Amino acid sequence: MKLPHILLAVLVAAVWGFNFVVIKVGIGNFPPLLFSALRFAVAALPLAFFIPWPKVSWRLVAGIGLVLGVVKFSLLFIGMDIGVSAGLASLVLQMQAFFTVLFAWATLGEKPGGMQLAGIAVAFAGIGLIALTVDGEVTLTGLALVVAAAAAWAVSNLMMKRAGQVDMLHLMVHVSLVPPIPLFLLSLMFEGWDADLSAFQNLSSEGIGAVLYIAFAATIFGFAAWGMLIRTYGAGRIAPFSLLVPIFGMSSSALFLGEAFGPLRIAAALLVITGLVLTLVRKRGPLAAPAS
């Protein structure tokens, strides 16, 4: 790989890792479902009017939008809101890689190799260690929701695989058209009109910045750059850079939010990242972009 492209891949991983800190800031200013709705609305409009429709069916775009945009991000944002720190969320969400392998095995008959199965076992052991660190900062309910978000992301990965060699930026911009209305309605139903109205009445530059970052930096820039790198070098060359996402996520959370990582959580992180490394040791398979 050319040096500028290596630096670009690292930059995307850093943007996606820091995104978890931004999510914490965002859900501190907006109810989680409302924040997710704003993220997709800003990412989709007005770009959807200028960027061509991806070469896939509208049903597939709608399906990805519902599973990835509505289900996955609702579970992630609510999980982080009620009891998972930014750094741990960046780590736990990478379970999507293992769920993707398992779901591909169950639905597509893509049998994982022994190394992948070992990686899955090691990573789940790491998640078990994280569960032992439950305290005021981390709750079992929050942890379960983030794991469920990783599973939903894995389902959307398999749906994206059906899209084939599609331009990721084109796909994500039009996928982003799907979630806003369902998320706004869910926010009104479960978070309430008063909470949503209060968020807008007390709008701050911090909240606006969080929405803009997650929409343009994490979604538009991240997927445009990642898609270009995959088209240039192939998924197998680019996927390992996803290992940097939880590293940037945990380090930025410690730096900007003061998140503490004791010996048990550090050991858990090493197990999960080791599991990711083992899972990536394969010539072919469903390698997903580590979107956040």
Short mmCIF file of C-alpha atoms in Angstrom, two decimals:
data_model
loop_
_atom_site.label_atom_id
_atom_site.label_comp_id
_atom_site.label_asym_id
_atom_site.label_seq_id
_atom_site.Cartn_x
_atom_site.Cartn_y
_atom_site.Cartn_z
CA MET A 1 0.00 0.00 0.00
CA LYS A 2 1.11 3.55 -0.67
CA LEU A 3 1.98 5.54 2.44
CA PRO A 4 -0.79 8.14 1.92
CA HIS A 5 -3.35 5.31 1.73
CA ILE A 6 -1.96 3.67 4.88
CA LEU A 7 -2.28 7.00 6.67
CA LEU A 8 -5.81 7.41 5.31
CA ALA A 9 -6.82 3.98 6.63
CA VAL A 10 -5.40 4.87 10.05
CA LEU A 11 -7.20 8.21 9.95
CA VAL A 12 -10.54 6.52 9.21
CA ALA A 13 -9.98 4.13 12.12
CA ALA A 14 -9.20 7.11 14.35
CA VAL A 15 -12.32 8.96 13.20
CA TRP A 16 -14.48 5.89 13.88
CA GLY A 17 -12.79 5.26 17.23
CA PHE A 18 -13.22 8.85 18.43
CA ASN A 19 -16.83 8.66 17.24
CA PHE A 20 -17.74 6.76 20.41
CA VAL A 21 -16.67 9.75 22.50
CA VAL A 22 -18.82 11.94 20.25
CA ILE A 23 -21.79 9.59 20.73
CA LYS A 24 -21.46 10.01 24.50
CA VAL A 25 -21.49 13.78 24.02
CA GLY A 26 -24.47 13.52 21.67
CA ILE A 27 -26.64 11.42 23.99
CA GLY A 28 -25.78 13.87 26.73
CA ASN A 29 -27.50 16.56 24.66
CA PHE A 30 -30.29 14.58 22.96
CA PRO A 31 -32.40 11.54 23.84
CA PRO A 32 -30.68 8.53 22.18
CA LEU A 33 -33.34 7.78 19.56
CA LEU A 34 -33.64 11.44 18.61
CA PHE A 35 -29.86 11.74 18.30
CA SER A 36 -29.78 8.72 16.00
CA ALA A 37 -32.57 10.18 13.86
CA LEU A 38 -30.69 13.47 13.52
CA ARG A 39 -27.49 11.63 12.59
CA PHE A 40 -29.11 9.94 9.60
CA ALA A 41 -31.20 12.92 8.54
CA VAL A 42 -28.12 15.16 8.35
CA ALA A 43 -26.05 12.44 6.62
CA ALA A 44 -28.74 11.89 3.96
CA LEU A 45 -29.85 15.43 3.21
CA PRO A 46 -29.13 17.11 0.91
CA LEU A 47 -26.49 14.67 -0.45
CA ALA A 48 -29.10 12.10 -1.51
CA PHE A 49 -30.32 14.57 -4.16
CA PHE A 50 -26.86 14.77 -5.76
CA ILE A 51 -25.32 11.33 -5.23
CA PRO A 52 -26.50 8.60 -7.64
CA TRP A 53 -28.65 5.75 -6.41
CA PRO A 54 -26.48 2.66 -5.74
CA LYS A 55 -26.79 -0.23 -8.18
CA VAL A 56 -29.00 -2.30 -5.87
CA SER A 57 -32.74 -2.73 -5.35
CA TRP A 58 -34.70 -0.32 -3.18
CA ARG A 59 -35.80 -3.28 -1.04
CA LEU A 60 -32.20 -4.02 -0.11
CA VAL A 61 -31.51 -0.35 0.67
CA ALA A 62 -34.66 -0.22 2.83
CA GLY A 63 -33.74 -3.45 4.60
CA ILE A 64 -30.22 -2.28 5.41
CA GLY A 65 -31.59 1.07 6.56
CA LEU A 66 -34.01 -0.58 8.98
CA VAL A 67 -31.61 -3.17 10.39
CA LEU A 68 -28.48 -1.01 10.51
CA GLY A 69 -29.99 2.43 11.02
CA VAL A 70 -33.02 1.75 13.19
CA VAL A 71 -32.25 -1.47 15.08
CA LYS A 72 -28.46 -1.41 15.45
CA PHE A 73 -28.02 2.25 16.31
CA SER A 74 -31.06 2.35 18.60
CA LEU A 75 -29.63 -0.55 20.61
CA LEU A 76 -26.13 0.98 20.62
CA PHE A 77 -27.16 4.49 21.64
CA ILE A 78 -29.59 3.31 24.33
CA GLY A 79 -27.01 0.83 25.63
CA MET A 80 -24.40 3.59 25.90
CA ASP A 81 -26.95 5.88 27.51
CA ILE A 82 -27.96 3.48 30.27
CA GLY A 83 -24.66 1.90 31.12
CA VAL A 84 -21.75 1.35 28.72
CA SER A 85 -18.81 3.73 28.49
CA ALA A 86 -17.50 4.98 25.16
CA GLY A 87 -14.29 2.96 25.24
CA LEU A 88 -15.99 -0.30 26.15
CA ALA A 89 -18.70 0.28 23.54
CA SER A 90 -16.04 0.69 20.84
CA LEU A 91 -14.61 -2.66 21.90
CA VAL A 92 -17.81 -4.65 22.47
CA LEU A 93 -19.35 -3.51 19.18
CA GLN A 94 -16.54 -5.26 17.31
CA MET A 95 -18.34 -8.49 18.25
CA GLN A 96 -20.12 -7.85 14.95
CA ALA A 97 -17.20 -9.56 13.22
CA PHE A 98 -17.81 -12.78 15.15
CA PHE A 99 -21.58 -12.66 14.76
CA THR A 100 -21.08 -12.11 11.02
CA VAL A 101 -19.00 -15.29 10.78
CA LEU A 102 -21.56 -17.28 12.79
CA PHE A 103 -24.58 -15.94 10.86
CA ALA A 104 -22.84 -16.56 7.52
CA TRP A 105 -22.26 -20.14 8.66
CA ALA A 106 -25.90 -20.58 9.67
CA THR A 107 -27.51 -18.92 6.64
CA LEU A 108 -25.00 -19.18 3.79
CA GLY A 109 -23.17 -22.35 4.70
CA GLU A 110 -19.82 -20.51 4.91
CA LYS A 111 -18.16 -22.79 7.43
CA PRO A 112 -15.57 -20.96 9.52
CA GLY A 113 -12.08 -22.35 9.90
CA GLY A 114 -10.58 -23.57 13.14
CA MET A 115 -8.71 -20.28 13.59
CA GLN A 116 -11.93 -18.30 13.28
CA LEU A 117 -13.74 -20.50 15.78
CA ALA A 118 -10.84 -20.08 18.18
CA GLY A 119 -11.01 -16.31 17.68
CA ILE A 120 -14.74 -16.29 18.45
CA ALA A 121 -14.20 -18.30 21.64
CA VAL A 122 -11.38 -16.03 22.79
CA ALA A 123 -13.43 -12.89 22.09
CA PHE A 124 -16.50 -14.15 23.95
CA ALA A 125 -14.24 -14.93 26.89
CA GLY A 126 -13.21 -11.28 26.79
CA ILE A 127 -16.85 -10.16 26.84
CA GLY A 128 -17.40 -12.45 29.83
CA LEU A 129 -14.57 -10.68 31.64
CA ILE A 130 -16.16 -7.31 30.87
CA ALA A 131 -19.41 -8.58 32.40
CA LEU A 132 -17.48 -9.19 35.63
CA THR A 133 -16.57 -5.49 35.79
CA VAL A 134 -20.19 -4.31 36.11
CA ASP A 135 -20.34 -1.22 38.34
CA GLY A 136 -21.98 2.19 38.31
CA GLU A 137 -20.41 2.95 34.92
CA VAL A 138 -21.27 -0.34 33.21
CA THR A 139 -24.56 -2.20 33.59
CA LEU A 140 -25.47 -5.68 32.41
CA THR A 141 -28.50 -4.28 30.56
CA GLY A 142 -26.38 -1.72 28.73
CA LEU A 143 -23.77 -4.36 27.89
CA ALA A 144 -26.47 -6.72 26.59
CA LEU A 145 -27.91 -3.97 24.37
CA VAL A 146 -24.50 -3.20 22.83
CA VAL A 147 -23.91 -6.93 22.18
CA ALA A 148 -27.38 -7.06 20.57
CA ALA A 149 -26.39 -4.03 18.46
CA ALA A 150 -23.33 -5.98 17.28
CA ALA A 151 -25.60 -8.88 16.30
CA ALA A 152 -27.91 -6.53 14.36
CA TRP A 153 -24.88 -5.07 12.62
CA ALA A 154 -23.84 -8.58 11.60
CA VAL A 155 -27.24 -9.12 9.96
CA SER A 156 -26.79 -5.87 8.01
CA ASN A 157 -23.28 -7.03 7.00
CA LEU A 158 -24.78 -10.08 5.30
CA MET A 159 -27.37 -7.85 3.61
CA MET A 160 -24.57 -5.57 2.38
CA LYS A 161 -22.75 -8.61 1.03
CA ARG A 162 -25.76 -9.20 -1.26
CA ALA A 163 -25.19 -5.70 -2.67
CA GLY A 164 -21.89 -6.88 -4.19
CA GLN A 165 -19.25 -4.43 -5.40
CA VAL A 166 -21.31 -1.30 -4.78
CA ASP A 167 -19.99 2.19 -4.03
CA MET A 168 -20.17 2.37 -0.23
CA LEU A 169 -20.67 6.14 -0.14
CA HIS A 170 -23.59 5.96 -2.57
CA LEU A 171 -25.09 3.09 -0.59
CA MET A 172 -24.72 4.70 2.85
CA VAL A 173 -26.11 8.08 1.78
CA HIS A 174 -29.29 6.47 0.44
CA VAL A 175 -29.49 3.97 3.31
CA SER A 176 -29.45 7.02 5.58
CA LEU A 177 -32.74 8.16 4.04
CA VAL A 178 -34.55 5.21 5.66
CA PRO A 179 -34.01 5.55 9.44
CA PRO A 180 -34.96 9.19 10.27
CA ILE A 181 -38.78 8.91 10.13
CA PRO A 182 -39.01 5.58 12.05
CA LEU A 183 -36.51 6.88 14.61
CA PHE A 184 -38.34 10.20 15.06
CA LEU A 185 -41.59 8.28 15.62
CA LEU A 186 -39.93 5.88 18.07
CA SER A 187 -38.43 8.84 19.90
CA LEU A 188 -41.85 10.48 20.27
CA MET A 189 -43.35 7.19 21.48
CA PHE A 190 -40.70 6.17 23.99
CA GLU A 191 -38.72 9.32 24.82
CA GLY A 192 -41.65 11.69 24.68
CA TRP A 193 -42.48 14.97 23.03
CA ASP A 194 -41.34 16.93 26.09
CA ALA A 195 -37.86 15.38 26.11
CA ASP A 196 -37.40 15.96 22.37
CA LEU A 197 -38.67 19.54 22.57
CA SER A 198 -36.43 20.26 25.56
CA ALA A 199 -33.41 19.01 23.62
CA PHE A 200 -34.09 21.48 20.81
CA GLN A 201 -34.88 24.32 23.19
CA ASN A 202 -31.58 23.78 24.99
CA LEU A 203 -29.57 23.19 21.84
CA SER A 204 -25.86 23.80 22.37
CA SER A 205 -22.84 24.08 20.11
CA GLU A 206 -21.63 20.84 21.70
CA GLY A 207 -24.79 19.02 20.60
CA ILE A 208 -24.70 20.50 17.11
CA GLY A 209 -21.04 19.55 16.77
CA ALA A 210 -21.80 15.97 17.80
CA VAL A 211 -24.50 15.63 15.14
CA LEU A 212 -22.26 17.11 12.44
CA TYR A 213 -19.29 14.93 13.38
CA ILE A 214 -21.22 11.66 13.44
CA ALA A 215 -23.04 12.51 10.19
CA PHE A 216 -20.21 13.92 8.08
CA ALA A 217 -16.93 12.67 9.60
CA ALA A 218 -17.97 9.17 10.74
CA THR A 219 -20.57 8.44 8.05
CA ILE A 220 -19.79 10.42 4.88
CA PHE A 221 -16.01 10.77 5.10
CA GLY A 222 -15.49 7.40 6.81
CA PHE A 223 -17.42 5.33 4.31
CA ALA A 224 -16.19 7.28 1.28
CA ALA A 225 -12.54 6.77 2.26
CA TRP A 226 -13.01 3.17 3.41
CA GLY A 227 -14.88 2.27 0.23
CA MET A 228 -12.19 3.83 -1.94
CA LEU A 229 -9.48 1.88 -0.10
CA ILE A 230 -11.37 -1.41 -0.47
CA ARG A 231 -11.90 -0.79 -4.19
CA THR A 232 -8.18 -0.05 -4.57
CA TYR A 233 -6.64 -2.81 -2.44
CA GLY A 234 -9.42 -5.29 -1.66
CA ALA A 235 -11.20 -6.04 1.62
CA GLY A 236 -8.51 -8.48 2.77
CA ARG A 237 -5.83 -5.77 2.77
CA ILE A 238 -7.98 -3.10 4.41
CA ALA A 239 -9.99 -5.09 6.98
CA PRO A 240 -7.07 -5.46 9.47
CA PHE A 241 -7.07 -1.69 9.97
CA SER A 242 -10.41 -2.20 11.74
CA LEU A 243 -8.38 -3.53 14.69
CA LEU A 244 -7.35 0.08 15.35
CA VAL A 245 -10.95 1.25 15.93
CA PRO A 246 -11.34 -0.07 19.52
CA ILE A 247 -7.78 1.01 20.30
CA PHE A 248 -8.56 4.59 19.23
CA GLY A 249 -11.97 4.33 20.92
CA MET A 250 -10.58 3.26 24.29
CA SER A 251 -7.63 5.66 24.24
CA SER A 252 -9.75 8.67 23.23
CA SER A 253 -12.35 7.80 25.87
CA ALA A 254 -9.63 7.64 28.52
CA LEU A 255 -8.12 10.92 27.29
CA PHE A 256 -11.29 13.00 26.80
CA LEU A 257 -13.81 11.39 29.16
CA GLY A 258 -11.48 10.15 31.89
CA GLU A 259 -12.58 6.52 31.43
CA ALA A 260 -10.54 4.21 33.63
CA PHE A 261 -9.41 0.75 32.52
CA GLY A 262 -8.42 -1.57 35.35
CA PRO A 263 -6.39 -4.78 34.86
CA LEU A 264 -9.52 -6.90 34.27
CA ARG A 265 -10.84 -4.63 31.49
CA ILE A 266 -7.42 -4.40 29.87
CA ALA A 267 -7.22 -8.20 29.89
CA ALA A 268 -10.72 -8.35 28.38
CA ALA A 269 -9.75 -5.88 25.66
CA LEU A 270 -6.66 -7.94 24.78
CA LEU A 271 -8.82 -11.07 24.50
CA VAL A 272 -11.35 -9.39 22.20
CA ILE A 273 -8.66 -7.85 19.98
CA THR A 274 -6.80 -11.19 19.86
CA GLY A 275 -10.07 -12.79 18.80
CA LEU A 276 -10.41 -10.21 16.02
CA VAL A 277 -6.90 -10.96 14.81
CA LEU A 278 -7.60 -14.70 14.72
CA THR A 279 -10.90 -14.14 12.91
CA LEU A 280 -9.21 -12.09 10.19
CA VAL A 281 -6.72 -14.88 9.45
CA ARG A 282 -8.65 -16.18 6.49
CA LYS A 283 -8.31 -15.85 2.73
CA ARG A 284 -11.99 -15.36 2.05
CA GLY A 285 -15.01 -14.46 4.10
CA PRO A 286 -17.43 -11.75 5.13
CA LEU A 287 -15.18 -8.88 6.11
CA ALA A 288 -17.16 -5.89 7.24
CA ALA A 289 -16.33 -2.23 7.58
CA PRO A 290 -16.12 -1.23 11.26
CA ALA A 291 -18.72 1.48 11.04
CA SER A 292 -19.83 3.18 14.22
#
